[in-house]
Short mmCIF file of C-alpha atoms and ligand atoms in Angstrom, two decimals:
data_model
loop_
_atom_site.label_atom_id
_atom_site.label_comp_id
_atom_site.label_asym_id
_atom_site.label_seq_id
_atom_site.Cartn_x
_atom_site.Cartn_y
_atom_site.Cartn_z
CA MET A 1193 0.00 0.00 0.00
CA THR A 1194 1.38 3.42 -0.90
CA VAL A 1195 -0.98 5.56 1.20
CA PRO A 1196 1.05 6.39 4.32
CA GLU A 1197 -0.11 4.22 7.24
CA GLY A 1198 0.00 7.31 9.46
CA ARG A 1199 -2.98 8.65 7.53
CA VAL A 1200 -5.12 5.56 8.10
CA ARG A 1201 -7.20 4.94 11.24
CA VAL A 1202 -9.17 1.77 11.73
CA LEU A 1203 -12.59 2.57 13.18
CA ARG A 1204 -13.72 -1.05 13.08
CA ASP A 1205 -11.11 -3.75 13.05
CA GLY A 1206 -11.52 -7.06 11.32
CA PRO A 1207 -10.28 -8.97 8.32
CA VAL A 1208 -10.71 -7.80 4.74
CA ARG A 1209 -13.49 -10.09 3.43
CA ALA A 1210 -12.06 -11.25 0.11
CA GLU A 1211 -15.09 -13.46 -0.60
CA ARG A 1212 -17.39 -10.44 -0.88
CA ASP A 1213 -18.27 -8.45 -4.01
CA TYR A 1214 -16.50 -5.07 -4.01
CA VAL A 1215 -14.52 -2.48 -2.10
CA LEU A 1216 -16.69 0.40 -0.88
CA TYR A 1217 -15.54 4.02 -0.57
CA TRP A 1218 -18.01 6.17 1.39
CA MET A 1219 -17.19 9.69 0.16
CA THR A 1220 -18.45 12.31 2.62
CA SER A 1221 -15.79 15.02 2.90
CA PHE A 1222 -13.11 14.64 0.22
CA ARG A 1223 -15.66 14.98 -2.54
CA ARG A 1224 -13.18 14.67 -5.39
CA ALA A 1225 -11.63 12.14 -7.76
CA ARG A 1226 -8.12 13.62 -7.68
CA SER A 1227 -5.37 13.98 -5.07
CA ASN A 1228 -7.38 12.03 -2.55
CA PHE A 1229 -5.63 9.57 -0.23
CA ALA A 1230 -8.95 7.98 0.79
CA LEU A 1231 -9.90 7.18 -2.81
CA GLU A 1232 -6.36 5.96 -3.40
CA ARG A 1233 -6.57 3.62 -0.40
CA ALA A 1234 -9.86 2.20 -1.68
CA ILE A 1235 -8.29 1.69 -5.13
CA GLU A 1236 -5.32 -0.08 -3.57
CA HIS A 1237 -7.61 -2.48 -1.73
CA ALA A 1238 -9.58 -3.13 -4.91
CA ARG A 1239 -6.44 -3.81 -6.93
CA ALA A 1240 -5.00 -6.14 -4.29
CA LEU A 1241 -8.28 -8.06 -4.14
CA LYS A 1242 -8.96 -7.82 -7.89
CA LYS A 1243 -12.45 -6.57 -7.04
CA PRO A 1244 -14.60 -3.74 -8.38
CA LEU A 1245 -14.67 -0.43 -6.54
CA VAL A 1246 -17.93 1.30 -5.59
CA VAL A 1247 -17.74 5.00 -4.70
CA PHE A 1248 -20.83 5.97 -2.70
CA GLU A 1249 -21.36 9.75 -2.42
CA PRO A 1250 -24.51 10.55 -0.44
CA LEU A 1251 -26.21 13.85 0.34
CA ARG A 1252 -28.77 13.92 3.14
CA VAL A 1253 -31.48 16.55 3.55
CA ALA A 1254 -31.75 16.75 7.31
CA TYR A 1255 -28.28 17.84 8.36
CA PRO A 1256 -28.09 21.15 10.29
CA PHE A 1257 -28.49 24.21 8.01
CA ALA A 1258 -29.38 22.14 4.89
CA ASN A 1259 -30.41 24.79 2.37
CA ASP A 1260 -30.47 25.53 -1.38
CA ARG A 1261 -27.07 27.22 -1.25
CA LEU A 1262 -25.16 24.32 0.31
CA HIS A 1263 -27.05 21.68 -1.66
CA THR A 1264 -26.47 23.40 -5.00
CA PHE A 1265 -22.73 23.65 -4.38
CA VAL A 1266 -22.44 20.00 -3.32
CA LEU A 1267 -24.62 18.75 -6.19
CA GLN A 1268 -22.50 20.63 -8.73
CA GLY A 1269 -19.55 18.76 -7.26
CA MET A 1270 -21.36 15.43 -7.53
CA ALA A 1271 -22.13 16.08 -11.22
CA GLU A 1272 -18.44 16.68 -11.84
CA ASN A 1273 -17.52 13.50 -9.95
CA GLN A 1274 -19.99 11.57 -12.07
CA ARG A 1275 -18.24 12.85 -15.22
CA ARG A 1276 -14.81 11.95 -13.91
CA PHE A 1277 -15.74 8.47 -12.68
CA ALA A 1278 -17.70 7.69 -15.85
CA ALA A 1279 -14.44 7.49 -17.78
CA SER A 1280 -13.05 4.89 -15.34
CA PRO A 1281 -13.93 1.34 -14.22
CA VAL A 1282 -15.17 2.70 -10.87
CA HIS A 1283 -18.87 2.29 -10.10
CA TYR A 1284 -19.97 5.73 -8.89
CA PHE A 1285 -23.20 5.81 -6.88
CA PRO A 1286 -24.46 9.34 -6.12
CA PHE A 1287 -27.41 9.31 -3.76
CA VAL A 1288 -29.51 12.35 -2.80
CA GLU A 1289 -32.28 12.06 -0.25
CA THR A 1290 -35.63 13.51 -1.25
CA GLU A 1291 -37.05 13.23 2.26
CA PRO A 1292 -35.46 12.97 5.71
CA GLY A 1293 -34.39 9.45 6.57
CA GLU A 1294 -34.80 8.10 3.03
CA GLY A 1295 -31.20 6.96 3.01
CA LYS A 1296 -31.50 5.11 6.34
CA GLY A 1297 -30.16 1.56 5.92
CA LEU A 1298 -28.49 2.24 2.57
CA LEU A 1299 -24.92 2.31 3.84
CA GLU A 1300 -25.55 -0.86 5.84
CA ALA A 1301 -27.00 -2.58 2.77
CA LEU A 1302 -24.04 -1.53 0.61
CA ALA A 1303 -21.51 -2.47 3.29
CA SER A 1304 -22.91 -5.96 3.71
CA SER A 1305 -21.44 -6.90 0.31
CA ALA A 1306 -18.21 -4.99 0.83
CA CYS A 1307 -14.80 -6.58 1.40
CA VAL A 1308 -13.71 -3.43 3.26
CA LEU A 1309 -15.17 0.06 3.82
CA VAL A 1310 -13.03 3.19 3.40
CA GLY A 1311 -14.16 6.63 4.59
CA ASP A 1312 -12.90 10.20 4.94
CA ASP A 1313 -11.21 11.18 8.22
CA TRP A 1314 -12.64 14.66 8.67
CA PRO A 1315 -12.72 16.02 12.22
CA SER A 1316 -15.72 18.32 12.36
CA PHE A 1317 -19.49 18.89 12.23
CA PHE A 1318 -21.51 15.65 12.33
CA VAL A 1319 -18.99 13.52 10.41
CA PRO A 1320 -17.04 11.94 13.33
CA SER A 1321 -20.20 10.91 15.24
CA MET A 1322 -21.86 9.58 12.07
CA GLN A 1323 -18.78 7.46 11.36
CA ALA A 1324 -18.54 6.26 14.97
CA ALA A 1325 -22.18 5.11 14.79
CA ALA A 1326 -21.49 3.33 11.48
CA ALA A 1327 -18.43 1.62 12.93
CA LYS A 1328 -20.54 0.16 15.74
CA LYS A 1329 -23.20 -1.16 13.43
CA LEU A 1330 -21.54 -2.30 10.22
CA GLU A 1331 -20.07 -5.75 10.06
CA VAL A 1332 -17.08 -4.90 7.93
CA ARG A 1333 -13.59 -3.56 8.43
CA PHE A 1334 -13.87 0.24 8.39
CA GLU A 1335 -10.85 2.47 7.76
CA VAL A 1336 -10.86 6.25 7.59
CA VAL A 1337 -8.12 8.07 5.73
CA ASP A 1338 -6.79 11.58 6.35
CA SER A 1339 -6.51 13.58 3.13
CA ASN A 1340 -7.03 16.96 4.77
CA GLY A 1341 -3.67 18.63 4.57
CA LEU A 1342 0.06 18.40 4.02
CA TYR A 1343 0.67 17.30 7.62
CA PRO A 1344 -1.17 14.15 8.79
CA MET A 1345 -3.40 15.03 11.76
CA HIS A 1346 -2.33 12.03 13.82
CA ASP A 1347 1.41 12.34 13.23
CA THR A 1348 1.53 14.07 16.62
CA GLU A 1349 -0.48 13.84 19.83
CA ARG A 1350 0.39 17.42 20.73
CA VAL A 1351 -2.28 20.13 20.66
CA PHE A 1352 -0.81 23.43 19.48
CA THR A 1353 -2.07 26.59 21.10
CA THR A 1354 -0.28 29.14 18.93
CA ALA A 1355 0.51 29.39 15.22
CA HIS A 1356 4.12 30.01 16.17
CA SER A 1357 4.52 26.73 18.04
CA PHE A 1358 2.78 24.82 15.25
CA ARG A 1359 5.00 26.46 12.63
CA THR A 1360 8.10 25.58 14.66
CA HIS A 1361 6.89 21.98 14.78
CA LEU A 1362 6.13 21.89 11.04
CA GLN A 1363 9.57 23.23 10.20
CA LYS A 1364 11.03 20.20 11.97
CA VAL A 1365 8.71 17.41 10.87
CA LEU A 1366 7.00 18.37 7.62
CA PRO A 1367 9.69 17.66 4.95
CA PRO A 1368 9.20 13.85 4.66
CA HIS A 1369 5.43 14.36 4.39
CA LEU A 1370 5.97 16.64 1.40
CA MET A 1371 7.41 13.63 -0.45
CA ALA A 1372 4.45 11.36 0.35
CA VAL A 1373 1.73 12.92 -1.77
CA PRO A 1374 -1.50 11.48 -3.17
CA ARG A 1375 -1.59 10.64 -6.88
CA GLU A 1376 -2.83 13.61 -8.87
CA ASP A 1377 -5.11 11.40 -10.97
CA PRO A 1378 -5.53 7.94 -9.46
CA LEU A 1379 -8.07 7.03 -12.16
CA GLU A 1380 -5.55 7.46 -14.97
CA GLY A 1381 -4.81 4.07 -16.54
CA LEU A 1382 -6.74 2.34 -13.76
CA SER A 1383 -7.65 -1.24 -14.52
CA LEU A 1384 -10.19 -2.92 -12.22
CA PRO A 1385 -13.03 -5.38 -12.78
CA LYS A 1386 -16.25 -3.47 -13.44
CA LEU A 1387 -19.33 -4.07 -11.33
CA ALA A 1388 -22.26 -5.05 -13.55
CA ALA A 1389 -24.85 -3.83 -11.04
CA LEU A 1390 -25.30 -3.17 -7.35
CA PRO A 1391 -26.85 -6.06 -5.37
CA ARG A 1392 -30.63 -6.39 -5.73
CA ARG A 1393 -31.31 -5.39 -2.15
CA ILE A 1394 -30.07 -1.87 -3.01
CA THR A 1395 -33.48 -0.50 -3.92
CA TRP A 1396 -32.46 3.13 -3.43
CA ALA A 1397 -32.22 4.98 -6.74
CA ARG A 1398 -29.15 6.91 -7.85
CA ALA A 1399 -29.64 10.69 -7.98
CA PRO A 1400 -31.57 11.66 -11.12
CA LYS A 1401 -30.11 13.94 -13.79
CA ASP A 1402 -32.05 17.05 -12.87
CA LEU A 1403 -30.82 16.88 -9.29
CA LEU A 1404 -27.22 16.30 -10.33
CA ALA A 1405 -27.61 19.28 -12.65
CA ALA A 1406 -28.66 21.22 -9.50
CA SER A 1407 -31.71 22.40 -11.40
CA PRO A 1408 -33.54 25.06 -9.33
CA ALA A 1409 -36.85 23.22 -9.82
CA ALA A 1410 -35.43 19.93 -8.52
CA ILE A 1411 -33.88 21.69 -5.53
CA ALA A 1412 -37.10 23.56 -4.81
CA ALA A 1413 -38.84 20.21 -4.44
CA LEU A 1414 -36.48 19.07 -1.67
CA PRO A 1415 -37.30 19.69 2.00
CA LEU A 1416 -34.57 22.30 2.56
CA ASP A 1417 -34.39 25.84 3.92
CA HIS A 1418 -35.23 27.65 0.66
CA SER A 1419 -34.71 31.08 2.22
CA VAL A 1420 -30.94 30.71 1.68
CA GLY A 1421 -30.59 30.73 -2.09
CA ALA A 1422 -27.92 29.37 -4.40
CA VAL A 1423 -25.07 31.76 -5.21
CA LYS A 1424 -22.94 32.57 -8.24
CA MET A 1425 -19.95 30.55 -7.11
CA VAL A 1426 -20.13 27.16 -8.84
CA GLY A 1427 -19.21 24.05 -6.87
CA GLY A 1428 -17.14 21.08 -7.98
CA SER A 1429 -13.58 20.07 -8.70
CA ALA A 1430 -13.43 21.57 -12.20
CA ALA A 1431 -14.53 25.01 -10.97
CA GLY A 1432 -12.21 24.75 -7.94
CA GLU A 1433 -9.23 23.71 -10.05
CA ALA A 1434 -9.86 26.56 -12.50
CA ARG A 1435 -9.98 29.05 -9.63
CA MET A 1436 -6.80 27.58 -8.19
CA LYS A 1437 -5.01 27.92 -11.54
CA ARG A 1438 -6.17 31.51 -12.02
CA PHE A 1439 -5.15 32.50 -8.52
CA VAL A 1440 -1.70 30.90 -8.62
CA GLU A 1441 -0.87 32.16 -12.12
CA HIS A 1442 -2.26 35.68 -11.90
CA GLN A 1443 -3.09 36.78 -8.35
CA LEU A 1444 -0.61 35.10 -6.03
CA VAL A 1445 2.07 37.64 -6.92
CA ASP A 1446 0.06 40.40 -5.19
CA TYR A 1447 -1.29 38.29 -2.31
CA ALA A 1448 0.86 39.73 0.48
CA GLU A 1449 -0.32 43.31 -0.18
CA ALA A 1450 -3.82 42.65 -1.49
CA ARG A 1451 -5.10 40.00 0.92
CA ASN A 1452 -6.40 42.44 3.52
CA GLU A 1453 -8.02 44.88 1.08
CA PRO A 1454 -11.80 44.35 1.12
CA GLU A 1455 -12.25 46.06 -2.25
CA VAL A 1456 -9.60 44.01 -4.04
CA ASP A 1457 -10.13 40.47 -5.30
CA GLY A 1458 -6.83 39.62 -3.67
CA THR A 1459 -7.34 36.20 -2.09
CA SER A 1460 -8.02 32.80 -3.59
CA ALA A 1461 -11.65 32.37 -2.39
CA LEU A 1462 -10.83 28.65 -2.39
CA SER A 1463 -12.23 28.05 1.09
CA PRO A 1464 -15.60 26.64 -0.12
CA TYR A 1465 -13.79 24.17 -2.41
CA LEU A 1466 -11.39 23.17 0.35
CA HIS A 1467 -14.26 22.83 2.77
CA PHE A 1468 -16.28 20.43 0.62
CA GLY A 1469 -13.13 18.64 -0.53
CA HIS A 1470 -13.58 19.60 -4.18
CA VAL A 1471 -9.91 20.53 -4.24
CA SER A 1472 -7.07 19.54 -1.93
CA THR A 1473 -4.20 21.44 -0.39
CA HIS A 1474 -1.87 18.92 -2.05
CA GLN A 1475 -3.09 20.12 -5.44
CA LEU A 1476 -2.76 23.73 -4.37
CA PHE A 1477 0.74 23.16 -3.02
CA ALA A 1478 1.84 21.29 -6.17
CA ARG A 1479 0.52 24.00 -8.47
CA MET A 1480 2.13 26.73 -6.41
CA VAL A 1481 5.57 25.17 -6.22
CA ARG A 1482 5.50 24.44 -9.97
CA GLN A 1483 4.77 28.08 -10.57
CA GLU A 1484 7.58 29.07 -8.25
CA GLN A 1485 9.99 26.50 -9.76
CA TRP A 1486 10.63 25.26 -6.24
CA HIS A 1487 11.93 21.86 -5.20
CA ILE A 1488 12.30 20.26 -1.80
CA GLU A 1489 16.09 20.70 -1.62
CA LYS A 1490 15.45 24.41 -1.29
CA LEU A 1491 13.88 23.98 2.17
CA GLY A 1492 15.99 25.56 4.85
CA LYS A 1493 16.67 24.28 8.36
CA SER A 1494 14.01 25.01 10.98
CA ILE A 1495 14.11 28.73 11.73
CA GLY A 1496 12.28 28.63 15.03
CA GLY A 1497 8.77 29.18 13.73
CA SER A 1498 9.40 32.40 11.80
CA ARG A 1499 6.69 33.12 9.26
CA GLU A 1500 9.04 33.89 6.39
CA GLY A 1501 12.24 32.37 5.13
CA TRP A 1502 11.85 28.64 5.76
CA TRP A 1503 10.20 27.62 2.53
CA LYS A 1504 12.49 29.77 0.36
CA LEU A 1505 9.51 30.73 -1.78
CA SER A 1506 8.69 34.24 -2.98
CA PRO A 1507 7.28 36.53 -0.21
CA PRO A 1508 3.66 36.33 -1.47
CA ALA A 1509 3.87 32.54 -1.76
CA GLU A 1510 5.24 32.32 1.80
CA ALA A 1511 2.40 34.54 3.03
CA PHE A 1512 -0.15 32.34 1.23
CA ILE A 1513 1.29 29.04 2.42
CA ASP A 1514 1.20 30.34 5.98
CA GLN A 1515 -2.57 30.62 5.65
CA PHE A 1516 -3.43 27.40 3.86
CA VAL A 1517 -0.90 25.26 5.69
CA THR A 1518 -0.05 26.75 9.12
CA TRP A 1519 -3.36 28.39 9.99
CA ARG A 1520 -5.65 25.90 8.28
CA GLU A 1521 -3.94 22.81 9.65
CA LEU A 1522 -3.68 24.36 13.12
CA GLY A 1523 -7.48 24.18 13.19
CA PHE A 1524 -7.46 20.55 12.08
CA ASN A 1525 -4.92 19.80 14.82
CA MET A 1526 -7.28 21.19 17.47
CA SER A 1527 -10.49 19.59 16.22
CA SER A 1528 -8.93 16.17 15.66
CA HIS A 1529 -7.28 16.03 19.08
CA CYS A 1530 -9.92 17.79 21.17
CA PRO A 1531 -13.19 16.49 19.70
CA GLU A 1532 -15.05 17.13 22.95
CA THR A 1533 -13.85 20.67 23.58
CA TYR A 1534 -12.80 22.43 20.36
CA GLN A 1535 -16.27 23.97 20.10
CA SER A 1536 -16.48 24.87 23.78
CA LEU A 1537 -15.56 28.04 25.67
CA ASP A 1538 -13.72 25.80 28.17
CA SER A 1539 -11.01 25.34 25.55
CA LEU A 1540 -9.98 29.02 25.68
CA PRO A 1541 -6.62 29.94 27.22
CA THR A 1542 -6.78 30.73 30.93
CA TRP A 1543 -6.04 34.44 30.44
CA ALA A 1544 -8.88 34.74 27.90
CA LYS A 1545 -11.41 33.02 30.16
CA ALA A 1546 -10.33 35.25 33.05
CA THR A 1547 -10.61 38.51 31.10
CA ILE A 1548 -13.98 37.54 29.61
CA GLU A 1549 -15.22 36.70 33.11
CA ALA A 1550 -13.83 39.97 34.57
CA HIS A 1551 -15.72 42.03 31.97
CA ALA A 1552 -18.87 39.94 31.74
CA LYS A 1553 -20.94 42.58 33.52
CA ASP A 1554 -19.57 45.62 31.65
CA PRO A 1555 -22.47 47.57 30.16
CA ARG A 1556 -22.89 46.99 26.41
CA PRO A 1557 -23.85 50.28 24.72
CA HIS A 1558 -25.15 48.30 21.73
CA LEU A 1559 -26.91 44.98 22.04
CA TYR A 1560 -28.33 43.31 18.96
CA SER A 1561 -30.50 40.23 18.69
CA LEU A 1562 -29.56 37.40 16.38
CA GLN A 1563 -32.31 38.50 14.03
CA GLN A 1564 -30.98 42.07 13.87
CA LEU A 1565 -27.49 40.77 13.15
CA GLU A 1566 -28.79 38.40 10.49
CA ARG A 1567 -30.58 41.28 8.75
CA SER A 1568 -27.61 43.68 8.94
CA GLN A 1569 -29.59 46.00 11.23
CA THR A 1570 -26.77 47.49 13.29
CA HIS A 1571 -25.50 51.08 13.52
CA ASP A 1572 -22.25 50.08 11.76
CA PRO A 1573 -22.35 50.34 7.93
CA LEU A 1574 -19.14 48.36 7.40
CA TRP A 1575 -20.34 45.51 9.59
CA ASN A 1576 -23.73 45.55 7.87
CA ALA A 1577 -22.01 45.33 4.49
CA ALA A 1578 -19.83 42.39 5.61
CA MET A 1579 -22.94 40.57 6.78
CA GLY A 1580 -24.60 41.55 3.49
CA GLN A 1581 -21.76 40.01 1.50
CA LEU A 1582 -22.02 36.80 3.52
CA ARG A 1583 -25.80 36.64 3.10
CA ARG A 1584 -25.74 37.37 -0.60
CA THR A 1585 -22.60 35.61 -1.84
CA GLY A 1586 -21.97 32.82 0.69
CA TRP A 1587 -18.41 34.01 1.34
CA PHE A 1588 -16.67 37.04 2.79
CA HIS A 1589 -13.28 38.51 3.28
CA ASN A 1590 -10.85 37.32 6.01
CA TYR A 1591 -10.03 40.74 7.48
CA LEU A 1592 -13.71 41.57 7.67
CA ARG A 1593 -14.45 38.19 9.27
CA MET A 1594 -12.10 39.22 12.07
CA LEU A 1595 -13.86 42.55 12.50
CA TRP A 1596 -17.28 40.89 12.09
CA GLY A 1597 -16.57 38.45 14.94
CA LYS A 1598 -15.09 41.09 17.26
CA LYS A 1599 -18.16 43.31 16.86
CA ILE A 1600 -20.52 40.39 17.47
CA TYR A 1601 -18.69 39.84 20.76
CA GLU A 1602 -18.94 43.55 21.64
CA TRP A 1603 -22.68 43.61 20.86
CA SER A 1604 -23.64 40.37 22.65
CA LYS A 1605 -24.65 39.84 26.26
CA SER A 1606 -22.01 37.14 26.74
CA ALA A 1607 -19.24 35.20 25.03
CA ALA A 1608 -21.63 32.23 24.80
CA ASP A 1609 -24.20 34.36 22.93
CA ALA A 1610 -21.50 35.68 20.61
CA LEU A 1611 -20.27 32.17 19.88
CA HIS A 1612 -23.79 31.01 19.16
CA ALA A 1613 -24.39 33.94 16.78
CA MET A 1614 -21.17 33.29 14.86
CA GLU A 1615 -21.90 29.55 14.58
CA TYR A 1616 -25.44 30.21 13.41
CA LEU A 1617 -24.69 32.95 10.86
CA MET A 1618 -21.70 31.20 9.33
CA GLY A 1619 -23.31 27.76 9.49
CA LYS A 1620 -26.37 29.02 7.68
CA TYR A 1621 -24.93 31.39 5.07
CA SER A 1622 -21.28 30.56 4.47
CA LEU A 1623 -20.30 27.96 1.91
CA ASP A 1624 -17.14 27.32 3.92
CA GLY A 1625 -18.83 27.23 7.36
CA ARG A 1626 -19.04 24.11 9.58
CA ASP A 1627 -15.32 23.47 9.06
CA PRO A 1628 -12.57 22.91 11.66
CA ILE A 1629 -11.29 26.40 10.78
CA SER A 1630 -14.72 27.89 11.34
CA TRP A 1631 -14.21 27.20 15.04
CA SER A 1632 -10.60 28.43 14.85
CA GLY A 1633 -12.04 31.73 13.61
CA TYR A 1634 -14.84 32.05 16.19
CA PHE A 1635 -12.46 31.19 19.02
CA TRP A 1636 -9.70 33.45 17.70
CA VAL A 1637 -12.20 36.27 18.26
CA LEU A 1638 -12.35 35.12 21.90
CA GLY A 1639 -8.59 34.72 22.43
CA ARG A 1640 -7.60 31.27 21.08
CA TYR A 1641 -4.20 31.33 19.34
CA ASP A 1642 -3.75 34.93 20.53
CA ARG A 1643 -2.10 36.72 23.48
CA PRO A 1644 -3.33 39.31 25.98
CA TRP A 1645 -3.38 42.84 24.56
CA GLY A 1646 -3.21 46.22 26.31
CA PRO A 1647 -4.60 48.64 27.19
CA GLU A 1648 -7.33 46.73 28.99
CA ARG A 1649 -10.68 47.95 27.64
CA LYS A 1650 -14.31 47.80 28.58
CA ILE A 1651 -16.08 44.60 27.41
CA PHE A 1652 -12.96 43.25 25.63
CA GLY A 1653 -10.66 43.33 28.65
CA LYS A 1654 -7.35 41.96 27.35
CA LEU A 1655 -8.85 40.46 24.18
CA ARG A 1656 -7.55 41.99 20.96
CA TYR A 1657 -9.78 44.89 19.98
CA MET A 1658 -10.81 45.88 16.45
CA SER A 1659 -12.94 48.75 15.20
CA SER A 1660 -14.66 49.63 11.95
CA ASP A 1661 -13.22 53.17 12.09
CA ASN A 1662 -9.65 51.86 12.17
CA THR A 1663 -10.43 49.40 9.39
CA ALA A 1664 -11.83 52.24 7.27
CA LYS A 1665 -8.65 54.28 7.94
CA LYS A 1666 -6.40 51.40 6.89
CA PHE A 1667 -8.29 50.18 3.81
CA GLU A 1668 -10.62 51.52 1.11
CA VAL A 1669 -14.13 50.45 2.12
CA LYS A 1670 -16.53 53.01 0.56
CA ASN A 1671 -17.27 50.98 -2.56
CA TYR A 1672 -17.47 47.82 -0.50
CA ILE A 1673 -20.12 49.38 1.72
CA ALA A 1674 -22.01 50.69 -1.31
CA THR A 1675 -21.96 47.26 -2.95
CA PHE A 1676 -23.11 45.21 0.02
CA ALA A 1677 -25.22 47.65 2.01
CA PRO A 1678 -28.54 46.06 2.91
C1 FAD B 118 -14.52 34.93 12.73
C2 FAD B 118 -13.89 34.08 11.64
C3 FAD B 118 -14.61 33.05 11.09
C4 FAD B 118 -14.06 32.23 10.10
N1 FAD B 118 -14.80 31.21 9.60
C5 FAD B 118 -14.29 30.40 8.63
C6 FAD B 118 -15.07 29.35 8.10
O1 FAD B 118 -16.21 29.11 8.52
N2 FAD B 118 -14.51 28.58 7.13
C7 FAD B 118 -13.27 28.84 6.63
O2 FAD B 118 -12.84 28.13 5.72
N3 FAD B 118 -12.51 29.82 7.13
C8 FAD B 118 -12.97 30.61 8.10
N4 FAD B 118 -12.20 31.64 8.62
C9 FAD B 118 -10.81 31.77 8.16
C10 FAD B 118 -10.57 32.70 6.94
O3 FAD B 118 -11.22 33.92 7.15
C11 FAD B 118 -11.06 32.08 5.63
O4 FAD B 118 -10.52 30.78 5.49
C12 FAD B 118 -10.62 32.90 4.41
O5 FAD B 118 -11.09 34.22 4.51
C13 FAD B 118 -11.16 32.25 3.16
O6 FAD B 118 -10.90 33.04 2.04
P1 FAD B 118 -9.85 32.59 0.96
O7 FAD B 118 -10.09 31.19 0.55
O8 FAD B 118 -9.84 33.63 -0.10
O9 FAD B 118 -8.49 32.66 1.77
P2 FAD B 118 -6.99 32.82 1.27
O10 FAD B 118 -6.43 34.02 1.90
O11 FAD B 118 -6.90 32.70 -0.20
O12 FAD B 118 -6.27 31.57 1.96
C14 FAD B 118 -6.23 30.27 1.38
C15 FAD B 118 -6.77 29.25 2.36
O13 FAD B 118 -6.04 29.28 3.57
C16 FAD B 118 -6.91 29.01 4.67
N5 FAD B 118 -6.98 30.19 5.55
C17 FAD B 118 -6.92 31.50 5.18
N6 FAD B 118 -7.03 32.29 6.27
C18 FAD B 118 -7.16 31.47 7.33
C19 FAD B 118 -7.30 31.68 8.73
N7 FAD B 118 -7.33 32.90 9.26
N8 FAD B 118 -7.42 30.60 9.53
C20 FAD B 118 -7.39 29.35 9.03
N9 FAD B 118 -7.23 29.08 7.71
C21 FAD B 118 -7.13 30.13 6.88
C22 FAD B 118 -8.28 28.75 4.07
O14 FAD B 118 -8.42 27.36 3.85
C23 FAD B 118 -8.22 29.51 2.77
O15 FAD B 118 -9.14 29.04 1.80
C24 FAD B 118 -12.73 32.47 9.64
C25 FAD B 118 -12.00 33.52 10.20
C26 FAD B 118 -12.57 34.32 11.19
C27 FAD B 118 -11.75 35.43 11.79
#
């Protein structure tokens, strides 16, 4: 097997059942046919056993926040997967529920003919508990594979509490992992026996064409929250790869200066594609280092966690890699190692809990209800515009997310209320919400990964403070406000 063993966790032990009909890959998070260690592991099992491979990609209707926006994006990805698998011997089975619970029993029925079940090791939202429940019930060996990032989540047991300490660690341990990459196109030249048909007991129908085409009429017929509409951004690996190419070839060069400018299209906007697994950071890394004509021998010795200088890439590439490797994978480190607490206020550093507690009773000059926040009904035009961009486009800018979160804290009765508001608004409207780094962001607002700041202020105490006035002084925001004002 070529997939590194350190990326594989066995959720249900047992022998591989060679007498059964096929290998089953349950695709829930790495929704792509390329650069995917989980798919590669399933292929390796199928080749070793000389069995067909079934890729099962389901979409339920009753998960939290299920709405037209999220469904459309995921369905566009499923349509692309169907195209990619159609040209291979893999049996691709896309399944979309049309009513809650319709898919109940389907995985079990599929797994009962499987030699081995492979799944995606993704440490957030409902995925870990859904997989744990499956592992208890299904009578088949069940492996989950980590294809989240450049650094395998379970390579270390340590939980990192600052980006600096995680960067220091990566500078020591990452190089060998950069050599162990998933195959860009594991379907290329793939030879496997083809499955003539799924077993007869699989009476569930594959998703019909109109649903896979994400047709508005088909989506309107599903029991979803239709108040959150589809957006312009198109889901799927092809769209994600095109965006990645455009960003790396044309925009990366200005990333370091442009990334904080709300009025400039200066970042990759790849977060929705990374979130749904339509593209991988391995693909992004490979494309970037090709562009930069970089090779691994260029890597320097560990430089004690400094942000720049270790990779020996251009300054904008180093700034970008610090986001999609250090900061992104820091969030995966926390959620994979602290599944019980990464979404809880208890996980905050001691100083942050103390300062929040000390200022809990400070009067709040502005208090807004969740509904007022959701409708952009605050006194702050920049904040209202940021919320407007999120509501209308399903994505918004990193610098404004920081400001957005800080103001929610300032305008809420408590840290718990602020956390709830951030989880709700991002979960509902953001294509990239419900991700390990969603909780990194919400908790960064409340002090995680940060340090105490002075002077101590009302409400914030020693938490880092941000204001819309300062943001407007630093960056052009007039057009942004005009564009996204409610
Ligand atoms: C309050 C708050 C909430 C957030 N919620 C989410 C969320 O729900 N989902 C989400 O994906 N990101 C979230 N972030 C992190 C960050 O804002 C977004 O990842 C980024 O703005 C996405 O835009 P981009 O793809 O153009 O980023 P780019 O600047 O192009 O960066 C490339 C990738 O690096 C990663 N990245 C960038 N910034 C960060 C960061 N600060 N922390 C961790 N990873 C980062 C993302 O995967 C991103 O797609 C949040 C940040 C804050 C402060």
